Coordinates of C-alpha atoms and ligand atoms in Angstrom, one line a residue:
X1 CA -9.5 38.3 -12.1
X2 CA -8.1 34.9 -13.1
X3 CA -8.8 32.0 -10.9
X4 CA -6.5 31.8 -7.9
X5 CA -5.1 28.3 -8.3
X6 CA -3.4 26.5 -5.3
X7 CA 0.2 27.7 -5.5
X8 CA 1.6 24.2 -4.5
X9 CA 0.1 22.6 -7.7
X10 CA 2.7 24.5 -9.8
X11 CA 5.5 22.2 -8.5
X12 CA 3.5 19.0 -8.9
X13 CA 4.5 16.8 -11.8
X14 CA 1.6 15.4 -13.9
X15 CA 1.0 11.7 -14.1
X16 CA 2.8 10.3 -17.2
X17 CA 0.8 7.6 -18.9
X18 CA 2.5 5.0 -21.2
X19 CA 2.7 6.5 -24.7
X20 CA 0.5 5.3 -27.5
X21 CA 2.2 5.6 -30.9
X22 CA 0.1 4.7 -33.9
X23 CA 1.4 1.6 -35.7
X24 CA 3.8 0.7 -32.8
X25 CA 3.6 -2.2 -30.4
X26 CA 2.6 -0.8 -27.0
X27 CA 4.3 -2.5 -24.0
X28 CA 4.2 0.6 -21.8
X29 CA 1.0 0.5 -19.7
X30 CA 0.8 -2.9 -18.1
X31 CA -2.3 -3.8 -20.0
X32 CA -3.1 -7.4 -21.0
X33 CA -2.8 -8.0 -24.7
X34 CA -6.2 -9.8 -25.2
X35 CA -9.4 -7.8 -25.5
X36 CA -12.5 -8.6 -23.4
X37 CA -14.3 -12.0 -23.8
X38 CA -17.4 -12.1 -26.0
X39 CA -19.6 -12.6 -22.9
X40 CA -18.2 -9.3 -21.4
X41 CA -18.7 -7.4 -24.7
X42 CA -22.3 -8.7 -24.8
X43 CA -23.0 -7.5 -21.2
X44 CA -21.6 -4.1 -22.0
X45 CA -23.7 -3.9 -25.2
X46 CA -26.8 -4.8 -23.4
X47 CA -26.2 -2.2 -20.8
X48 CA -25.6 0.6 -23.3
X49 CA -29.3 1.1 -23.9
X50 CA -29.8 2.2 -20.2
X51 CA -27.1 4.8 -20.0
X52 CA -29.7 7.6 -19.7
X53 CA -30.0 6.4 -16.1
X54 CA -27.4 7.0 -13.4
X55 CA -25.4 4.0 -12.2
X56 CA -25.9 2.4 -8.8
X57 CA -23.7 4.7 -6.8
X58 CA -22.8 2.0 -4.3
X59 CA -22.1 -0.6 -7.0
X60 CA -23.9 -3.0 -4.7
X61 CA -24.4 -5.9 -7.0
X62 CA -20.7 -5.9 -7.8
X63 CA -19.7 -5.4 -4.2
X64 CA -21.9 -8.3 -3.2
X65 CA -20.4 -10.5 -5.9
X66 CA -16.9 -9.6 -4.8
X67 CA -17.7 -10.3 -1.2
X68 CA -19.1 -13.8 -2.0
X69 CA -16.1 -14.6 -4.2
X70 CA -13.5 -13.4 -1.6
X71 CA -15.4 -14.8 1.3
X72 CA -15.6 -11.5 3.2
X73 CA -18.6 -9.6 4.5
X74 CA -20.0 -7.1 1.9
X75 CA -19.4 -4.3 4.5
X76 CA -15.7 -4.9 4.0
X77 CA -15.8 -4.1 0.2
X78 CA -15.6 -0.7 -1.4
X79 CA -15.8 -0.3 -5.2
X80 CA -14.0 2.6 -6.9
X81 CA -13.3 4.2 -10.2
X82 CA -10.1 2.3 -10.8
X83 CA -7.8 1.5 -7.9
X84 CA -6.0 4.7 -8.6
X85 CA -9.1 6.6 -7.4
X86 CA -9.3 4.3 -4.4
X87 CA -5.6 5.2 -3.6
X88 CA -6.7 8.8 -3.5
X89 CA -9.8 8.1 -1.4
X90 CA -7.6 6.2 1.1
X91 CA -5.3 9.2 1.5
X92 CA -8.3 11.6 1.7
X93 CA -9.9 9.3 4.3
X94 CA -6.9 9.1 6.6
X95 CA -4.8 12.2 6.1
X96 CA -5.2 15.8 7.2
X97 CA -2.7 18.5 6.2
X98 CA 0.8 17.6 7.3
X99 CA 0.0 14.0 7.9
X100 CA 2.4 11.6 6.1
X101 CA 2.0 8.9 3.5
X102 CA 4.9 6.5 3.4
X103 CA 5.9 4.3 0.4
X104 CA 8.9 2.7 -1.2
X105 CA 10.6 4.4 -4.1
X106 CA 10.5 3.7 -6.9
X107 CA 6.9 2.5 -6.8
X108 CA 3.6 3.3 -8.4
X109 CA 4.0 6.8 -9.9
X110 CA 0.6 8.0 -8.8
X111 CA 1.3 7.7 -5.0
X112 CA 3.4 10.9 -4.7
X113 CA 1.0 12.9 -6.9
X114 CA -2.2 11.8 -5.1
X115 CA -0.6 12.4 -1.7
X116 CA 0.3 16.0 -2.6
X117 CA -3.0 16.6 -4.3
X118 CA -4.8 15.7 -1.1
X119 CA -2.4 18.0 0.8
X120 CA -0.5 15.4 2.8
X121 CA 3.2 14.9 2.9
X122 CA 5.3 12.3 1.1
X123 CA 7.8 10.1 2.8
X124 CA 9.8 7.5 0.8
X125 CA 12.2 4.7 1.5
X126 CA 14.5 3.4 -1.3
X127 CA 14.0 -0.1 -2.6
X128 CA 16.9 -2.4 -1.8
X129 CA 19.7 -2.9 -4.4
X130 CA 17.7 -5.9 -5.6
X131 CA 14.7 -3.5 -6.3
X132 CA 12.6 -5.1 -3.5
X133 CA 10.7 -3.3 -0.7
X134 CA 12.9 -2.8 2.4
X135 CA 10.3 -3.4 5.0
X136 CA 12.6 -3.0 8.0
X137 CA 13.7 0.4 6.7
X138 CA 10.0 1.3 6.1
X139 CA 9.1 0.3 9.6
X140 CA 11.9 2.5 10.9
X141 CA 10.7 5.4 8.8
X142 CA 7.2 5.4 10.4
X143 CA 6.8 8.6 12.5
X144 CA 3.9 9.9 14.7
X145 CA 2.7 11.8 11.5
X146 CA 2.4 8.6 9.4
X147 CA -1.2 7.7 8.7
X148 CA -0.9 5.5 5.6
X149 CA 1.8 3.1 4.1
X150 CA 1.5 1.8 0.6
X151 CA 3.1 -1.5 0.0
X152 CA 2.8 -2.3 -3.7
X153 CA 3.0 -6.1 -4.1
X154 CA 4.1 -7.0 -6.7
X155 CA 5.8 -3.6 -7.1
X156 CA 5.2 -1.4 -10.1
X157 CA 7.6 -0.8 -11.9
X158 CA 10.1 -3.5 -10.7
X159 CA 7.8 -6.5 -10.6
X160 CA 9.4 -7.7 -7.4
X161 CA 7.3 -9.1 -4.5
X162 CA 7.7 -9.4 -0.8
X163 CA 7.0 -12.8 0.7
X164 CA 4.5 -13.8 3.4
X165 CA 6.8 -14.1 6.4
X166 CA 8.4 -10.7 6.1
X167 CA 5.1 -9.0 5.3
X168 CA 3.4 -10.6 8.3
X169 CA 6.3 -9.5 10.5
X170 CA 5.9 -6.0 9.2
X171 CA 2.1 -5.8 9.6
X172 CA 2.4 -7.1 13.2
X173 CA 5.0 -4.4 14.0
X174 CA 3.3 -1.4 12.4
X175 CA 2.1 1.0 15.2
X176 CA -1.6 1.5 16.0
X177 CA -3.4 4.1 13.9
X178 CA -1.3 3.5 10.7
X179 CA -3.2 1.8 7.8
X180 CA -1.1 -0.4 5.5
X181 CA -2.4 -0.5 2.0
X182 CA -1.4 -3.6 0.1
X183 CA -1.8 -2.5 -3.5
X184 CA -2.3 -5.8 -5.3
X185 CA -3.1 -4.5 -8.8
X186 CA -1.0 -7.4 -10.3
X187 CA -1.9 -10.1 -7.8
X188 CA -3.5 -12.4 -10.4
X189 CA -0.1 -12.7 -12.2
X190 CA 1.7 -14.0 -9.1
X191 CA 3.1 -17.5 -9.6
X192 CA 5.1 -18.0 -6.4
X193 CA 2.9 -19.4 -3.6
X194 CA 5.1 -17.6 -1.0
X195 CA 3.8 -14.3 -2.2
X196 CA 0.8 -13.7 0.1
X197 CA -2.8 -13.0 -0.8
X198 CA -3.5 -9.7 1.0
X199 CA -7.2 -10.5 1.4
X200 CA -6.3 -13.5 3.7
X201 CA -3.7 -11.4 5.6
X202 CA -6.3 -8.7 6.1
X203 CA -8.9 -11.1 7.5
X204 CA -7.5 -10.9 11.0
X205 CA -5.9 -7.5 10.8
X206 CA -7.9 -4.2 10.9
X207 CA -4.8 -2.2 9.9
X208 CA -4.7 -3.7 6.4
X209 CA -6.5 -2.5 3.2
X210 CA -6.1 -4.4 0.0
X211 CA -6.5 -2.9 -3.4
X212 CA -7.3 -4.9 -6.5
X213 CA -8.4 -3.8 -10.0
X214 CA -10.3 -5.0 -13.0
X215 CA -7.8 -3.1 -15.3
X216 CA -5.1 -5.7 -15.5
X217 CA -6.0 -9.4 -15.2
X218 CA -9.6 -8.7 -16.2
X219 CA -8.7 -6.6 -19.1
X220 CA -11.0 -3.6 -18.4
X221 CA -8.5 -0.8 -18.1
X222 CA -10.6 1.4 -20.3
X223 CA -13.7 1.2 -18.1
X224 CA -12.1 2.1 -14.7
X225 CA -13.2 -0.2 -11.9
X226 CA -11.3 -1.4 -8.9
X227 CA -12.0 -2.4 -5.3
X228 CA -10.8 -2.2 -1.8
X229 CA -11.2 -4.9 0.9
X230 CA -10.7 -3.4 4.4
X231 CA -12.2 -3.2 7.9
X232 CA -15.6 -1.6 8.0
X233 CA -14.6 1.8 9.4
X234 CA -12.2 2.1 6.4
X235 CA -14.8 1.2 3.8
X236 CA -17.4 3.5 5.4
X237 CA -14.8 6.4 5.2
X238 CA -14.0 5.4 1.6
X239 CA -17.7 5.8 0.7
X240 CA -17.8 9.2 2.3
X241 CA -15.0 10.6 0.0
X242 CA -16.3 8.7 -3.1
X243 CA -17.2 11.0 -6.0
X244 CA -20.9 10.0 -6.5
X245 CA -21.6 7.8 -9.5
X246 CA -18.0 7.7 -10.5
X247 CA -18.1 3.9 -11.2
X248 CA -20.2 4.0 -14.3
X249 CA -22.9 1.5 -15.2
X250 CA -21.0 -0.1 -18.1
X251 CA -18.0 -0.7 -15.8
X252 CA -20.2 -2.4 -13.2
X253 CA -21.8 -4.8 -15.7
X254 CA -18.5 -5.6 -17.3
X255 CA -16.9 -6.3 -14.0
X256 CA -19.7 -8.6 -13.1
X257 CA -19.5 -10.5 -16.4
X258 CA -15.7 -10.7 -16.0
X259 CA -16.1 -12.3 -12.6
X260 CA -18.4 -14.8 -14.1
X261 CA -15.7 -15.6 -16.6
X262 CA -12.9 -15.5 -14.0
X263 CA -11.7 -19.1 -14.8
X264 CA -10.9 -18.2 -18.4
X265 CA -9.4 -14.8 -17.6
X266 CA -7.2 -16.2 -14.8
X267 CA -6.0 -18.9 -17.2
X268 CA -4.9 -16.1 -19.5
X269 CA -3.0 -14.6 -16.5
X270 CA -1.1 -17.9 -16.1
X271 CA -0.1 -17.7 -19.7
X272 CA 1.1 -14.1 -19.3
X273 CA 3.1 -15.2 -16.2
X274 CA 4.8 -18.0 -18.3
X275 CA 5.5 -15.5 -21.1
X276 CA 7.0 -13.1 -18.5
X277 CA 9.4 -15.7 -17.3
X278 CA 10.4 -16.5 -20.9
X279 CA 11.1 -12.8 -21.6
X280 CA 13.1 -12.4 -18.4
X281 CA 15.2 -15.5 -19.1
X282 CA 16.0 -14.2 -22.6
X283 CA 16.9 -10.8 -21.2
X284 CA 19.2 -12.3 -18.6
X285 CA 20.9 -14.5 -21.2
X286 CA 21.6 -11.2 -23.1
X287 CA 23.2 -9.9 -19.9
X288 CA 20.4 -7.6 -18.6
X289 CA 20.2 -7.8 -14.8
X290 CA 16.4 -8.2 -14.7
X291 CA 15.0 -8.9 -11.2
X292 CA 12.5 -11.7 -10.7
X293 CA 9.0 -10.4 -11.6
X294 CA 5.7 -11.6 -10.2
X295 CA 3.7 -9.2 -12.3
X296 CA 2.9 -8.8 -16.0
X297 CA 6.0 -6.7 -16.8
X298 CA 9.8 -6.8 -16.3
X299 CA 12.2 -4.2 -15.1
X300 CA 15.5 -3.3 -16.7
X301 CA 17.6 -1.2 -14.3
X302 CA 19.5 0.6 -17.0
X303 CA 20.1 3.8 -15.1
X304 CA 21.7 6.5 -17.4
X305 CA 21.1 4.3 -20.5
X306 CA 17.3 4.2 -19.8
X307 CA 16.3 6.9 -22.3
X308 CA 18.6 5.7 -25.0
X309 CA 17.2 2.1 -24.6
X310 CA 13.6 3.4 -24.8
X311 CA 14.4 5.5 -27.9
X312 CA 16.2 2.6 -29.5
X313 CA 13.1 0.3 -29.1
X314 CA 10.8 2.8 -30.6
X315 CA 13.0 4.2 -33.4
X316 CA 14.4 0.9 -34.6
X317 CA 11.8 -1.7 -33.7
X318 CA 8.5 0.3 -33.3
X319 CA 8.1 -0.9 -29.7
X320 CA 6.9 1.6 -27.0
X321 CA 8.3 0.7 -23.5
X322 CA 8.1 2.8 -20.4
X323 CA 11.3 4.5 -19.4
X324 CA 11.8 6.2 -16.0
X325 CA 14.7 8.5 -16.9
X326 CA 17.9 7.8 -14.9
X327 CA 16.4 4.7 -13.3
X328 CA 15.1 2.0 -15.6
X329 CA 12.8 0.7 -18.2
X330 CA 9.5 -1.2 -17.5
X331 CA 8.3 -3.5 -20.3
X332 CA 4.9 -5.0 -20.2
X333 CA 4.5 -8.6 -21.3
X334 CA 2.6 -8.7 -24.6
X335 CA 1.7 -11.6 -26.9
X336 CA 4.7 -13.9 -27.9
X337 CA 5.1 -12.1 -31.3
X338 CA 5.2 -8.7 -29.7
X339 CA 7.6 -9.9 -27.1
X340 CA 9.9 -11.4 -29.7
X341 CA 10.0 -8.0 -31.4
X342 CA 10.9 -6.4 -28.1
X343 CA 13.6 -9.0 -27.4
X344 CA 15.1 -8.3 -30.9
X345 CA 15.2 -4.7 -29.9
X346 CA 16.9 -5.5 -26.6
X347 CA 19.5 -7.7 -28.4
X348 CA 20.3 -5.1 -31.0
X349 CA 20.7 -2.4 -28.3
X350 CA 23.4 -4.5 -26.7
X351 CA 25.3 -4.9 -29.9
Ligands
PLP401 C1 0.4 -0.5 -8.5 C2 -0.8 0.0 -9.2 N1 -1.8 0.3 -8.5 C3 -2.9 0.7 -9.1 C4 -3.0 0.9 -10.5 C5 -4.2 1.5 -11.0 O1 -5.0 0.7 -11.6 P1 -6.5 1.2 -12.1 O2 -6.5 1.1 -13.5 O3 -7.4 0.3 -11.3 O4 -6.7 2.6 -11.6 C6 -1.9 0.6 -11.2 C7 -2.0 0.9 -12.7 O5 -1.0 0.9 -13.4 C8 -0.8 0.1 -10.6 O6 0.3 -0.1 -11.3

């Protein structure tokens, strides 16, 4: 007899990654354009000779280094196989069947999938007309079944960010027993000082968990390593639902070497942020209503023209962007030459 697969999985959409098209410019997965630094490549190469051994399952050296850098106790740090896996662990750690996970929509595409895979229920609140989180509406949408709220800041795919005052007000008003996850995958690209640092907000609040990743600013998307800063009961629970050894040894040494080179890597992020603002300004001059972005991508709310725009970019200019049919197009900031090619595509689409 064939395996009896869970019936609810049939209705679950698969995660759609940004496409890779040979020969085309890929601006579809929010990666940084530059490869790892030579010091990071050397650390990975050195570690290759020991891959017959299992990794440190607790990633303790990395967790300690993160704790020291972020000035939090090591007990408040949990390392994971990318922050996507930590999102899943957070749902597993807080939700039983029929408990609810709340998030804005549109936001990170993995949230609804992960929630349903774990067996919890999805609750969503639309972004405002300006594509920003509507925190008052989210607060009103919390029910006795809500266990977890994702606030993606800056938000993927719109790039918009909530500011300190409104976020603090929200965190102070969230009922007891609800964990707020500040997903800060793009934190290092933020240039507005009014966009808060979740780690400092979480210092005095046990209802906050902050997610960060080495995939974006640190350029290690292919190695899969992220981390969560949260109160100790949360990190203890995260370790319980962790798949043993899932943060591999190369990822651990690469992350450590990247932390050592943080100054240089964060300077790259500032360049990406400046390039992002240039791309947005050009798009707005062409008449595209692009909201302010604090991430390494911009959002074009093209609605029914989304698919036509994405096809135009690929077919006529060999640029892969990420279209969300009927909603909008997300375009990752590349290097200036790649971005100019994309801007030419956007210009020719309008004409
Ligand atoms: C908002 C958000 N959170 C988390 C992630 C996952 O990053 P990681 O590569 O660490 O799994 C992404 C990646 O696109 C993201 O956009």
